[in-house]
Every structure is written in structure tokens, then in C-alpha cells.
Amino acid sequence: MTGKALIVIDVQNDFCPGGALAVAGGDAIVPGINAILGAYDAVVCTQDWHPADHSSFASQHPGRAPMEMTDMPYGPQVLWPDHCVQGSHGAAFHPDLAVDAAHLIIRKGFRRGIDSYSAFFENDRATPTGLEGYLRARGITALDMAGLATDFCVQYSALDAARLGFAVTVLTDLCRGIDLDGSFGAALEAMRAAGVALR
Ligand code: VGL
Ligand code: ZN
């Protein structure tokens, strides 16, 4: 038995218009995601889920501003506005997302000292979230991905999934990007180069 899963990345209030790290048009993808959920063998939603003092927040670095870069022990890291704080309204899923249809909700970024863009590994690219094991145990070999943001959490998730051997398609119409210094175009190029199908 082989199956196909839909991975819905970070469709949360803080990434939608009005949120702390709003992605333009972030809410516009919700109806399209809801419309296709029923067609998959497994549906997983991810949730960015940070402690209030998360080290990816510019507020934790005196003198630094959001969208600046810093160096963390695990590599370069964008400093973000405070967002998706555990239990906050901003961390909740968009109210119209059909979360009740999800089989699994996977939270990431919950350790203070390390960010986690990818649904599979934290930003050291080595600490697993457990999603790979779940998908393999369910017999899933192909993944479609949708959500926010194309050039951060969607990209990192797609690259990791491809590296792990899953057949990955990113549903670009059902994603929206941040585009920090050209990161949107670079992400599409990197995904294409890694064998991720862009549809
Ligand atoms: C994300 C920046 C910080 C994302 C999460 O979901 O793409 N981006 N945390
Ligand atoms: Zn985050």
C-alpha cells in the first residue's frame, strides 16, 4: 500500500493579513486547501509554535530589528517579529481552515534556542520532528504541499521531504510567499533543482 498525503504548512492567523508576520494573500489559499483535503490518504497540518522568548524573535536580541540576519550556532537565521506564540490567537489556525479534517497536527519551533521552518527537521537540519516516521508508518510515499510561506516553511519542508525520498509536489497556487531579498524566486529555483514538482 502506498499513499499520498497533503501537508498543510502553517496556515495560522499570524501569517495571514492582520497577523504579526502577515504574508500577502495568506488567507486567500484557505478555500482551495479545504476543497482538496478529502482527496488524500492522510492530511497533516503543521503549526509554528514558539515560546514567548524564542531566539528567532528580534525582540530577544537588543538593538536588532525584524528581518535582519543573525548567526546562530546552527547557521544564519532571520530575526522575525514575535509571532505564533504558543496558545496565542496568532498561533491558532485560520478560523476557516478545515482543521477538523486533519489526521495529525505537528508543532514545530517549540524549543527556545532553535527555529524550525521545516515540518521534518529543525533548522540544524538534523533534529527530527517525527513527521517522517508518521508518514512512513502510514505507508505514505507521495506528498502534496500547500501553505505559508512558500519561501520559508514550505520550501524547507519540500527540500527535506525530497531529500528523504518522498515524491514531492508543491501546489504553488495554494501557497503564498514572504519574498525577503529575492527569497521567493530563489526558493522556487532551489525546489525545482531538488526535483520538487511545482504545480
Ligand atoms: C515561517 C518565518 C518564521 C513560515 C515561520 O511559516 O514560513 N516563516 N516562522
Ligand atoms: Zn516561526
Short mmCIF file of N, CA and C in Angstrom, two decimals, residues 29-177:
data_model
loop_
_atom_site.label_atom_id
_atom_site.label_comp_id
_atom_site.label_asym_id
_atom_site.label_seq_id
_atom_site.Cartn_x
_atom_site.Cartn_y
_atom_site.Cartn_z
N ILE A 29 -5.67 31.34 0.31
CA ILE A 29 -5.44 29.93 -0.06
C ILE A 29 -6.35 28.98 0.71
N VAL A 30 -7.04 29.49 1.72
CA VAL A 30 -7.81 28.61 2.61
C VAL A 30 -8.93 27.85 1.88
N PRO A 31 -9.77 28.52 1.08
CA PRO A 31 -10.85 27.77 0.41
C PRO A 31 -10.31 26.67 -0.52
N GLY A 32 -9.23 26.97 -1.21
CA GLY A 32 -8.66 25.97 -2.12
C GLY A 32 -8.10 24.77 -1.39
N ILE A 33 -7.50 24.99 -0.23
CA ILE A 33 -7.00 23.87 0.58
C ILE A 33 -8.17 23.03 1.09
N ASN A 34 -9.19 23.70 1.61
CA ASN A 34 -10.36 22.98 2.11
C ASN A 34 -10.99 22.11 1.02
N ALA A 35 -10.95 22.61 -0.21
CA ALA A 35 -11.63 21.92 -1.32
C ALA A 35 -10.95 20.62 -1.71
N ILE A 36 -9.65 20.47 -1.40
CA ILE A 36 -8.94 19.27 -1.86
C ILE A 36 -8.61 18.28 -0.75
N LEU A 37 -8.80 18.68 0.50
CA LEU A 37 -8.42 17.84 1.65
C LEU A 37 -8.93 16.40 1.55
N GLY A 38 -10.13 16.26 1.05
CA GLY A 38 -10.79 14.95 1.06
C GLY A 38 -10.19 13.95 0.10
N ALA A 39 -9.30 14.40 -0.77
CA ALA A 39 -8.78 13.53 -1.83
C ALA A 39 -7.51 12.77 -1.41
N TYR A 40 -7.08 12.91 -0.17
CA TYR A 40 -5.78 12.33 0.26
C TYR A 40 -5.95 11.19 1.25
N ASP A 41 -4.94 10.31 1.27
CA ASP A 41 -4.93 9.20 2.23
C ASP A 41 -4.58 9.68 3.63
N ALA A 42 -3.85 10.80 3.70
CA ALA A 42 -3.50 11.38 5.00
C ALA A 42 -3.44 12.90 4.85
N VAL A 43 -3.85 13.59 5.88
CA VAL A 43 -3.81 15.05 5.90
C VAL A 43 -3.10 15.49 7.18
N VAL A 44 -2.04 16.27 7.00
CA VAL A 44 -1.26 16.75 8.14
C VAL A 44 -1.22 18.27 8.09
N CYS A 45 -1.49 18.92 9.21
CA CYS A 45 -1.33 20.37 9.31
C CYS A 45 -0.15 20.65 10.24
N THR A 46 0.69 21.59 9.86
CA THR A 46 1.77 22.00 10.76
C THR A 46 1.40 23.33 11.41
N GLN A 47 1.99 23.55 12.57
CA GLN A 47 1.68 24.74 13.37
C GLN A 47 3.00 25.27 13.94
N ASP A 48 3.38 26.47 13.51
CA ASP A 48 4.54 27.16 14.07
C ASP A 48 4.17 27.48 15.52
N TRP A 49 5.05 27.16 16.48
CA TRP A 49 4.59 27.11 17.88
C TRP A 49 5.74 27.49 18.81
N HIS A 50 5.93 28.82 18.96
CA HIS A 50 7.11 29.32 19.66
C HIS A 50 6.83 29.74 21.10
N PRO A 51 7.81 29.50 22.00
CA PRO A 51 7.72 30.14 23.32
C PRO A 51 7.87 31.66 23.15
N ALA A 52 7.36 32.42 24.12
CA ALA A 52 7.34 33.89 24.00
C ALA A 52 8.73 34.49 23.91
N ASP A 53 9.75 33.74 24.38
CA ASP A 53 11.13 34.25 24.33
C ASP A 53 11.96 33.51 23.28
N HIS A 54 11.31 33.12 22.20
CA HIS A 54 12.02 32.33 21.18
C HIS A 54 13.19 33.11 20.59
N SER A 55 14.28 32.40 20.37
CA SER A 55 15.52 33.07 19.91
C SER A 55 15.44 33.56 18.47
N SER A 56 14.42 33.19 17.72
CA SER A 56 14.26 33.73 16.35
C SER A 56 13.58 35.10 16.37
N PHE A 57 13.13 35.54 17.53
CA PHE A 57 12.44 36.83 17.62
C PHE A 57 13.47 37.96 17.77
N ALA A 58 13.36 38.99 16.93
CA ALA A 58 14.26 40.14 17.04
C ALA A 58 14.20 40.75 18.43
N SER A 59 13.04 40.65 19.07
CA SER A 59 12.85 41.24 20.40
C SER A 59 13.79 40.63 21.45
N GLN A 60 14.35 39.46 21.15
CA GLN A 60 15.27 38.79 22.08
C GLN A 60 16.72 39.21 21.85
N HIS A 61 16.94 40.08 20.87
CA HIS A 61 18.30 40.50 20.50
C HIS A 61 18.39 42.02 20.57
N PRO A 62 18.83 42.55 21.71
CA PRO A 62 18.85 44.01 21.90
C PRO A 62 19.53 44.72 20.73
N GLY A 63 18.88 45.77 20.23
CA GLY A 63 19.47 46.56 19.17
C GLY A 63 19.22 46.01 17.77
N ARG A 64 18.60 44.85 17.69
CA ARG A 64 18.35 44.26 16.37
C ARG A 64 16.89 44.44 15.98
N ALA A 65 16.66 44.49 14.66
CA ALA A 65 15.32 44.73 14.14
C ALA A 65 14.82 43.52 13.36
N PRO A 66 13.49 43.37 13.28
CA PRO A 66 12.94 42.28 12.47
C PRO A 66 13.45 42.33 11.04
N MET A 67 13.64 41.18 10.46
CA MET A 67 14.08 40.95 9.09
C MET A 67 15.59 41.10 8.91
N GLU A 68 16.31 41.42 9.98
CA GLU A 68 17.77 41.39 9.92
C GLU A 68 18.24 39.93 10.08
N MET A 69 19.49 39.68 9.67
CA MET A 69 20.06 38.34 9.82
C MET A 69 20.92 38.29 11.08
N THR A 70 21.00 37.10 11.66
CA THR A 70 21.95 36.88 12.74
C THR A 70 22.59 35.51 12.53
N ASP A 71 23.63 35.23 13.31
CA ASP A 71 24.25 33.91 13.25
C ASP A 71 23.90 33.14 14.51
N MET A 72 23.31 31.97 14.33
CA MET A 72 23.01 31.07 15.42
C MET A 72 24.02 29.92 15.37
N PRO A 73 24.14 29.16 16.46
CA PRO A 73 25.08 28.03 16.45
C PRO A 73 24.83 27.08 15.28
N TYR A 74 23.60 27.02 14.80
CA TYR A 74 23.26 26.10 13.71
C TYR A 74 23.30 26.77 12.33
N GLY A 75 23.66 28.07 12.28
CA GLY A 75 23.77 28.73 10.98
C GLY A 75 23.07 30.07 10.96
N PRO A 76 23.00 30.70 9.77
CA PRO A 76 22.35 32.01 9.66
C PRO A 76 20.85 31.90 9.96
N GLN A 77 20.31 32.97 10.53
CA GLN A 77 18.90 32.94 10.94
C GLN A 77 18.31 34.33 10.74
N VAL A 78 17.16 34.41 10.09
CA VAL A 78 16.43 35.67 10.01
C VAL A 78 15.82 35.97 11.38
N LEU A 79 15.90 37.23 11.79
CA LEU A 79 15.25 37.66 13.03
C LEU A 79 13.83 38.12 12.68
N TRP A 80 12.84 37.49 13.27
CA TRP A 80 11.43 37.73 12.93
C TRP A 80 10.75 38.59 13.98
N PRO A 81 9.66 39.26 13.58
CA PRO A 81 8.81 39.84 14.62
C PRO A 81 8.26 38.70 15.49
N ASP A 82 7.91 38.99 16.71
CA ASP A 82 7.29 37.97 17.57
C ASP A 82 6.06 37.42 16.84
N HIS A 83 5.94 36.10 16.76
CA HIS A 83 4.80 35.51 16.03
C HIS A 83 4.54 34.10 16.54
N CYS A 84 3.34 33.64 16.34
CA CYS A 84 2.95 32.26 16.66
C CYS A 84 3.40 31.83 18.04
N VAL A 85 3.15 32.71 19.02
CA VAL A 85 3.47 32.37 20.40
C VAL A 85 2.45 31.34 20.90
N GLN A 86 2.98 30.29 21.50
CA GLN A 86 2.17 29.15 21.95
C GLN A 86 0.90 29.59 22.68
N GLY A 87 -0.23 29.14 22.19
CA GLY A 87 -1.52 29.42 22.84
C GLY A 87 -2.15 30.75 22.48
N SER A 88 -1.45 31.57 21.69
CA SER A 88 -1.99 32.89 21.35
C SER A 88 -2.95 32.78 20.16
N HIS A 89 -3.73 33.85 19.97
CA HIS A 89 -4.63 33.91 18.81
C HIS A 89 -3.82 33.82 17.51
N GLY A 90 -2.67 34.47 17.49
CA GLY A 90 -1.84 34.45 16.28
C GLY A 90 -1.35 33.05 15.91
N ALA A 91 -1.19 32.21 16.91
CA ALA A 91 -0.71 30.84 16.66
C ALA A 91 -1.83 29.91 16.22
N ALA A 92 -3.07 30.34 16.43
CA ALA A 92 -4.21 29.48 16.06
C ALA A 92 -4.31 29.38 14.54
N PHE A 93 -4.88 28.29 14.07
CA PHE A 93 -5.11 28.14 12.63
C PHE A 93 -6.11 29.19 12.16
N HIS A 94 -6.01 29.56 10.88
CA HIS A 94 -7.02 30.45 10.30
C HIS A 94 -8.40 29.85 10.60
N PRO A 95 -9.34 30.67 11.06
CA PRO A 95 -10.62 30.12 11.52
C PRO A 95 -11.39 29.35 10.45
N ASP A 96 -11.14 29.63 9.18
CA ASP A 96 -11.88 28.93 8.12
C ASP A 96 -11.19 27.66 7.63
N LEU A 97 -9.93 27.42 8.07
CA LEU A 97 -9.25 26.20 7.64
C LEU A 97 -9.94 24.97 8.25
N ALA A 98 -10.16 23.97 7.43
CA ALA A 98 -10.90 22.78 7.89
C ALA A 98 -9.98 21.85 8.69
N VAL A 99 -9.50 22.36 9.82
CA VAL A 99 -8.54 21.61 10.63
C VAL A 99 -9.13 20.31 11.17
N ASP A 100 -10.44 20.27 11.32
CA ASP A 100 -11.05 19.04 11.84
C ASP A 100 -10.82 17.85 10.93
N ALA A 101 -10.49 18.11 9.68
CA ALA A 101 -10.23 17.03 8.72
C ALA A 101 -8.79 16.52 8.81
N ALA A 102 -7.95 17.20 9.58
CA ALA A 102 -6.55 16.78 9.68
C ALA A 102 -6.42 15.51 10.51
N HIS A 103 -5.52 14.60 10.09
CA HIS A 103 -5.24 13.39 10.85
C HIS A 103 -4.20 13.63 11.91
N LEU A 104 -3.31 14.58 11.62
CA LEU A 104 -2.20 14.87 12.54
C LEU A 104 -1.90 16.36 12.50
N ILE A 105 -1.67 16.93 13.65
CA ILE A 105 -1.16 18.31 13.73
C ILE A 105 0.23 18.23 14.32
N ILE A 106 1.19 18.75 13.58
CA ILE A 106 2.57 18.69 14.07
C ILE A 106 3.05 20.09 14.38
N ARG A 107 3.54 20.27 15.60
CA ARG A 107 4.02 21.57 16.05
C ARG A 107 5.54 21.60 15.95
N LYS A 108 6.04 22.80 15.67
CA LYS A 108 7.49 22.95 15.46
C LYS A 108 7.93 24.33 15.92
N GLY A 109 9.21 24.43 16.24
CA GLY A 109 9.75 25.70 16.71
C GLY A 109 9.49 25.93 18.18
N PHE A 110 9.26 24.84 18.92
CA PHE A 110 8.89 24.97 20.35
C PHE A 110 10.10 25.00 21.27
N ARG A 111 11.30 24.81 20.73
CA ARG A 111 12.50 24.93 21.57
C ARG A 111 13.04 26.33 21.44
N ARG A 112 13.32 26.97 22.59
CA ARG A 112 13.72 28.37 22.58
C ARG A 112 14.91 28.65 21.68
N GLY A 113 15.90 27.77 21.71
CA GLY A 113 17.18 28.07 21.09
C GLY A 113 17.31 27.72 19.62
N ILE A 114 16.27 27.14 19.03
CA ILE A 114 16.39 26.73 17.63
C ILE A 114 15.07 26.91 16.89
N ASP A 115 15.15 27.48 15.70
CA ASP A 115 13.96 27.66 14.88
C ASP A 115 13.71 26.37 14.10
N SER A 116 12.51 26.24 13.58
CA SER A 116 12.18 25.08 12.75
C SER A 116 11.27 25.51 11.63
N TYR A 117 11.83 25.75 10.47
CA TYR A 117 11.00 26.07 9.31
C TYR A 117 10.34 24.81 8.76
N SER A 118 11.15 23.76 8.68
CA SER A 118 10.69 22.53 8.03
C SER A 118 9.77 21.73 8.93
N ALA A 119 8.84 21.03 8.31
CA ALA A 119 7.96 20.11 9.03
C ALA A 119 8.70 18.85 9.44
N PHE A 120 9.91 18.64 8.90
CA PHE A 120 10.64 17.39 9.14
C PHE A 120 11.82 17.53 10.10
N PHE A 121 12.58 18.63 9.96
CA PHE A 121 13.77 18.83 10.79
C PHE A 121 13.84 20.27 11.27
N GLU A 122 14.38 20.48 12.46
CA GLU A 122 14.61 21.83 12.95
C GLU A 122 15.74 22.46 12.12
N ASN A 123 16.02 23.74 12.36
CA ASN A 123 16.92 24.45 11.45
C ASN A 123 18.38 24.00 11.51
N ASP A 124 18.72 23.08 12.42
CA ASP A 124 20.04 22.44 12.35
C ASP A 124 20.05 21.37 11.26
N ARG A 125 18.90 21.15 10.64
CA ARG A 125 18.69 20.16 9.57
C ARG A 125 18.93 18.73 10.06
N ALA A 126 18.94 18.52 11.36
CA ALA A 126 19.26 17.21 11.92
C ALA A 126 18.27 16.73 12.98
N THR A 127 17.71 17.66 13.78
CA THR A 127 16.79 17.26 14.85
C THR A 127 15.40 16.98 14.26
N PRO A 128 14.93 15.74 14.32
CA PRO A 128 13.67 15.40 13.65
C PRO A 128 12.43 15.85 14.44
N THR A 129 11.37 16.17 13.69
CA THR A 129 10.09 16.50 14.31
C THR A 129 9.25 15.25 14.55
N GLY A 130 9.61 14.16 13.87
CA GLY A 130 8.82 12.93 13.96
C GLY A 130 7.90 12.71 12.78
N LEU A 131 7.74 13.71 11.92
CA LEU A 131 6.79 13.59 10.80
C LEU A 131 7.19 12.48 9.82
N GLU A 132 8.49 12.32 9.59
CA GLU A 132 8.91 11.27 8.65
C GLU A 132 8.42 9.90 9.12
N GLY A 133 8.63 9.62 10.39
CA GLY A 133 8.21 8.32 10.92
C GLY A 133 6.72 8.10 10.81
N TYR A 134 5.96 9.15 11.08
CA TYR A 134 4.50 9.06 10.97
C TYR A 134 4.09 8.71 9.54
N LEU A 135 4.65 9.42 8.58
CA LEU A 135 4.26 9.21 7.19
C LEU A 135 4.67 7.82 6.72
N ARG A 136 5.88 7.38 7.10
CA ARG A 136 6.34 6.05 6.67
C ARG A 136 5.46 4.98 7.30
N ALA A 137 5.11 5.15 8.56
CA ALA A 137 4.26 4.16 9.24
C ALA A 137 2.88 4.08 8.60
N ARG A 138 2.45 5.18 7.98
CA ARG A 138 1.14 5.20 7.31
C ARG A 138 1.25 4.77 5.85
N GLY A 139 2.44 4.41 5.40
CA GLY A 139 2.60 3.96 4.02
C GLY A 139 2.58 5.06 2.98
N ILE A 140 2.83 6.29 3.42
CA ILE A 140 2.79 7.45 2.52
C ILE A 140 4.12 7.57 1.77
N THR A 141 4.05 7.69 0.45
CA THR A 141 5.27 7.87 -0.34
C THR A 141 5.26 9.16 -1.16
N ALA A 142 4.09 9.75 -1.33
CA ALA A 142 3.99 10.99 -2.13
C ALA A 142 3.34 12.08 -1.29
N LEU A 143 3.84 13.28 -1.46
CA LEU A 143 3.35 14.42 -0.67
C LEU A 143 2.99 15.58 -1.58
N ASP A 144 1.82 16.15 -1.37
CA ASP A 144 1.50 17.46 -1.91
C ASP A 144 1.62 18.46 -0.76
N MET A 145 2.14 19.64 -1.05
CA MET A 145 2.30 20.66 0.00
C MET A 145 1.63 21.95 -0.39
N ALA A 146 1.01 22.58 0.61
CA ALA A 146 0.38 23.89 0.43
C ALA A 146 0.58 24.66 1.72
N GLY A 147 0.49 26.00 1.65
CA GLY A 147 0.53 26.77 2.88
C GLY A 147 1.47 27.96 2.82
N LEU A 148 2.01 28.32 3.99
CA LEU A 148 2.75 29.57 4.18
C LEU A 148 4.05 29.27 4.94
N ALA A 149 5.10 29.94 4.65
CA ALA A 149 5.25 30.77 3.48
C ALA A 149 6.05 30.00 2.43
N THR A 150 5.76 30.23 1.17
CA THR A 150 6.41 29.49 0.08
C THR A 150 7.92 29.42 0.24
N ASP A 151 8.52 30.57 0.59
CA ASP A 151 9.98 30.68 0.57
C ASP A 151 10.64 30.35 1.90
N PHE A 152 9.85 30.02 2.92
CA PHE A 152 10.44 29.61 4.19
C PHE A 152 9.93 28.22 4.56
N CYS A 153 8.85 28.13 5.29
CA CYS A 153 8.47 26.82 5.80
C CYS A 153 8.06 25.84 4.71
N VAL A 154 7.42 26.30 3.65
CA VAL A 154 7.06 25.38 2.56
C VAL A 154 8.34 24.90 1.87
N GLN A 155 9.21 25.84 1.54
CA GLN A 155 10.46 25.45 0.86
C GLN A 155 11.28 24.45 1.69
N TYR A 156 11.52 24.77 2.95
CA TYR A 156 12.34 23.89 3.78
C TYR A 156 11.70 22.51 3.92
N SER A 157 10.38 22.49 4.05
CA SER A 157 9.68 21.20 4.17
C SER A 157 9.81 20.40 2.89
N ALA A 158 9.65 21.07 1.75
CA ALA A 158 9.71 20.37 0.47
C ALA A 158 11.12 19.84 0.21
N LEU A 159 12.14 20.64 0.52
CA LEU A 159 13.52 20.19 0.29
C LEU A 159 13.86 19.00 1.19
N ASP A 160 13.45 19.06 2.44
CA ASP A 160 13.72 17.93 3.34
C ASP A 160 12.98 16.68 2.87
N ALA A 161 11.73 16.84 2.47
CA ALA A 161 10.93 15.68 2.03
C ALA A 161 11.56 15.04 0.80
N ALA A 162 12.02 15.87 -0.12
CA ALA A 162 12.66 15.33 -1.33
C ALA A 162 13.93 14.58 -0.97
N ARG A 163 14.70 15.16 -0.05
CA ARG A 163 15.95 14.52 0.41
C ARG A 163 15.66 13.18 1.08
N LEU A 164 14.51 13.08 1.74
CA LEU A 164 14.13 11.84 2.42
C LEU A 164 13.58 10.80 1.46
N GLY A 165 13.37 11.20 0.20
CA GLY A 165 12.93 10.24 -0.79
C GLY A 165 11.45 10.25 -1.11
N PHE A 166 10.70 11.18 -0.54
CA PHE A 166 9.29 11.29 -0.90
C PHE A 166 9.17 11.96 -2.28
N ALA A 167 8.14 11.62 -3.00
CA ALA A 167 7.81 12.32 -4.25
C ALA A 167 7.01 13.56 -3.88
N VAL A 168 7.58 14.74 -4.11
CA VAL A 168 7.01 15.97 -3.56
C VAL A 168 6.50 16.89 -4.66
N THR A 169 5.28 17.37 -4.48
CA THR A 169 4.71 18.41 -5.34
C THR A 169 4.30 19.57 -4.47
N VAL A 170 4.74 20.77 -4.82
CA VAL A 170 4.27 21.98 -4.13
C VAL A 170 3.17 22.60 -4.98
N LEU A 171 2.02 22.78 -4.38
CA LEU A 171 0.85 23.35 -5.06
C LEU A 171 0.96 24.88 -4.95
N THR A 172 1.68 25.46 -5.90
CA THR A 172 2.07 26.88 -5.75
C THR A 172 0.87 27.82 -5.67
N ASP A 173 -0.23 27.47 -6.31
CA ASP A 173 -1.44 28.31 -6.22
C ASP A 173 -2.00 28.34 -4.80
N LEU A 174 -1.67 27.32 -4.04
CA LEU A 174 -2.18 27.22 -2.67
C LEU A 174 -1.08 27.53 -1.65
N CYS A 175 -0.13 28.36 -2.08
CA CYS A 175 0.95 28.86 -1.22
C CYS A 175 1.07 30.36 -1.45
N ARG A 176 1.61 31.06 -0.49
CA ARG A 176 1.97 32.47 -0.66
C ARG A 176 3.33 32.69 0.02
N GLY A 177 4.13 33.66 -0.52
CA GLY A 177 5.48 33.86 -0.02
C GLY A 177 5.71 35.19 0.65
#
